[in-house]
Coordinates of C-alpha atoms in Angstrom, one line a residue:
M1 CA -58.9 81.2 83.1
K2 CA -62.2 82.2 81.2
A3 CA -62.6 78.2 81.1
Q4 CA -61.8 77.8 85.0
F5 CA -64.4 80.5 85.4
D6 CA -66.9 78.9 83.2
K7 CA -66.4 75.3 85.5
I8 CA -66.9 77.5 88.6
I9 CA -70.4 78.9 87.4
L10 CA -71.6 75.3 86.2
V11 CA -70.7 74.1 89.7
T12 CA -72.4 77.2 91.5
A13 CA -75.2 76.8 89.3
A14 CA -75.5 73.3 90.0
A15 CA -75.4 73.3 93.6
L16 CA -77.4 75.7 93.4
A17 CA -80.2 74.0 91.8
L18 CA -79.7 70.7 94.3
S19 CA -80.1 72.9 97.4
A20 CA -82.9 74.7 96.0
C21 CA -84.9 71.0 95.9
G22 CA -84.0 70.3 99.0
A23 CA -85.8 73.4 100.3
K24 CA -89.3 71.3 99.5
G25 CA -87.8 68.5 102.4
N26 CA -86.8 66.5 99.8
K27 CA -90.3 65.4 98.0
T28 CA -91.0 64.8 94.9
N29 CA -94.3 65.9 93.5
V30 CA -94.2 63.5 90.2
E31 CA -95.1 60.0 91.2
L32 CA -93.6 57.8 88.5
I33 CA -95.7 54.9 88.8
Q34 CA -99.3 55.0 89.5
D35 CA -99.8 54.0 93.2
M36 CA -96.4 53.5 94.3
M37 CA -96.6 56.4 96.9
E38 CA -99.6 55.6 98.4
S39 CA -101.1 51.6 97.8
P40 CA -105.0 51.2 98.4
A41 CA -105.9 49.4 101.0
I42 CA -108.5 47.1 100.4
K43 CA -110.6 45.5 103.6
A44 CA -111.2 41.8 103.5
Q45 CA -115.1 42.0 103.0
E46 CA -114.6 45.4 100.7
Y47 CA -115.8 45.1 97.1
D48 CA -112.5 44.8 94.7
E49 CA -113.6 45.1 91.2
S50 CA -110.1 44.3 90.3
S51 CA -110.2 40.5 91.7
P52 CA -112.1 37.6 89.9
N53 CA -114.7 37.7 92.0
H54 CA -114.8 40.9 93.8
S55 CA -113.7 40.1 96.9
G56 CA -111.0 41.7 98.5
M57 CA -110.5 38.6 100.5
R58 CA -107.6 36.7 99.5
V59 CA -106.6 33.2 99.1
P60 CA -102.8 32.0 99.5
A61 CA -101.4 30.5 96.2
D62 CA -101.5 27.2 95.1
K63 CA -98.8 24.9 97.3
T64 CA -97.3 27.8 99.1
A65 CA -97.0 27.2 102.7
P66 CA -96.5 29.8 106.0
V67 CA -93.1 29.6 107.4
G68 CA -92.4 27.4 109.6
F69 CA -95.7 25.2 109.0
T70 CA -94.9 21.4 108.4
P71 CA -97.0 19.3 106.5
Y72 CA -99.1 16.4 108.1
Q73 CA -97.0 13.8 107.1
F74 CA -99.5 10.8 108.1
K75 CA -102.8 12.7 106.1
G76 CA -105.8 10.0 105.3
N77 CA -103.1 7.6 107.2
L78 CA -104.4 6.0 110.3
E79 CA -102.1 3.2 110.6
G80 CA -99.0 5.4 110.4
A81 CA -100.1 8.1 112.5
S82 CA -100.4 5.0 114.7
K83 CA -97.2 4.4 115.2
N84 CA -96.1 8.2 115.1
P85 CA -94.1 8.7 118.1
N86 CA -95.1 11.0 120.9
P87 CA -92.0 13.5 121.7
L88 CA -93.1 14.6 124.2
A89 CA -94.1 10.9 126.0
G90 CA -94.7 10.6 129.8
K91 CA -93.7 14.6 130.3
M92 CA -96.3 15.6 132.4
D93 CA -95.2 18.7 134.4
D94 CA -97.1 22.1 134.7
D95 CA -96.2 23.4 131.4
V96 CA -96.4 20.7 129.1
L97 CA -100.3 20.4 131.1
M98 CA -100.6 23.6 131.4
I99 CA -101.2 24.2 127.6
G100 CA -103.0 21.2 127.4
Q101 CA -105.4 21.7 129.6
K102 CA -106.2 25.1 127.7
Y103 CA -106.6 24.0 124.2
F104 CA -108.2 21.0 125.5
E105 CA -110.9 23.2 127.7
T106 CA -111.3 25.6 124.9
Q107 CA -111.8 23.5 122.1
C108 CA -112.8 19.7 123.2
M109 CA -114.5 20.2 126.8
V110 CA -117.9 21.2 125.4
C111 CA -118.2 17.9 123.4
H112 CA -116.2 15.9 125.8
G113 CA -116.3 17.2 128.8
Q114 CA -114.3 18.3 131.9
K115 CA -113.0 15.0 132.9
G116 CA -112.9 13.9 129.2
A117 CA -115.9 11.6 130.1
G118 CA -118.6 13.2 127.8
N119 CA -120.8 16.2 128.4
P120 CA -124.3 15.3 128.4
D121 CA -125.4 18.2 129.8
S122 CA -124.1 20.6 127.3
N123 CA -126.3 22.4 124.5
V124 CA -124.5 21.3 122.1
V125 CA -124.3 17.9 122.9
K126 CA -128.0 17.9 123.6
N127 CA -128.8 18.8 119.9
M128 CA -126.1 16.1 118.6
A129 CA -127.9 13.2 116.8
L130 CA -124.5 11.0 117.7
K131 CA -123.7 11.8 120.8
P132 CA -119.2 12.3 121.6
P133 CA -117.4 9.2 123.2
S134 CA -115.6 9.8 126.4
V135 CA -112.2 10.3 126.0
V136 CA -111.2 8.2 129.8
T137 CA -112.5 4.9 128.0
D138 CA -110.4 1.5 128.1
K139 CA -110.9 1.8 124.0
V140 CA -109.5 5.4 123.9
K141 CA -106.9 4.2 126.6
G142 CA -105.5 1.3 124.2
W143 CA -104.8 3.7 121.2
T144 CA -101.3 5.3 120.9
D145 CA -100.4 8.6 121.3
G146 CA -100.4 8.6 117.3
H147 CA -104.0 7.4 117.1
L148 CA -104.8 10.5 119.3
Y149 CA -102.9 13.3 117.5
H150 CA -104.4 12.1 114.7
V151 CA -107.9 12.5 115.3
I152 CA -107.3 15.8 116.4
T153 CA -105.9 16.6 113.6
E154 CA -107.8 15.3 110.8
G155 CA -111.4 14.5 112.9
Q156 CA -112.5 11.3 113.4
G157 CA -116.6 9.9 112.3
V158 CA -119.0 13.0 113.2
M159 CA -115.9 15.3 114.6
G160 CA -113.7 17.5 112.4
P161 CA -110.7 18.1 112.0
Y162 CA -109.2 20.0 114.9
A163 CA -105.8 21.1 112.7
S164 CA -106.5 24.7 112.6
H165 CA -108.1 25.1 115.9
V166 CA -105.3 23.6 117.6
P167 CA -102.2 25.0 116.9
Q168 CA -99.6 22.2 115.9
A169 CA -96.9 23.0 118.0
Y170 CA -99.3 22.3 120.7
R171 CA -101.0 19.3 120.1
W172 CA -99.0 16.7 121.9
Q173 CA -99.6 18.8 125.0
V174 CA -103.7 18.2 124.1
V175 CA -102.7 14.0 124.2
N176 CA -100.1 14.6 126.9
Y177 CA -103.3 16.2 129.0
I178 CA -106.1 13.4 128.0
R179 CA -103.7 11.4 129.5
F180 CA -103.2 13.0 132.1
L181 CA -107.3 13.1 132.6
Q182 CA -107.2 9.3 132.4
K183 CA -105.1 8.5 134.4
E184 CA -107.3 11.0 137.0
S185 CA -110.6 8.8 136.2
K186 CA -109.4 5.6 138.0

């Protein structure tokens, strides 16, 4: 009988102890691992003494890629890129052209003009030693879609790459918009 009474007291004491812990809202005052409850926030331009270069701005680890990113398979290979088929070849519907126009007018128009024939009146172009060419010339019309895509991605001559300015998913739409401008320039 005494053994049963001891068990009841032990269970009751354990229940009271657990309920007392719950009275504080289930929050512990003990931080087992430092900075696990509140990690330090570092802004991009902030000084960070734990970083090798003391900058809060971090670069991704080597040989990593964002989710959904497909590396450009024709890097430095214009001949191979020229054979790259346009998955949107001939699609001149409003959706494709609107996206192409948006990126062309945002990134390309400053140098190549609104209609692709060049923009000599632009303050940017006025200060350039080599003037950007027209994209509606017979020479550029003779390029394949893959060639145009390659020039947008990697740049050519004094034009730098626009791979970081025009998302990979929309470069073919820009190519189709340039084809549209070429047809309109006749």
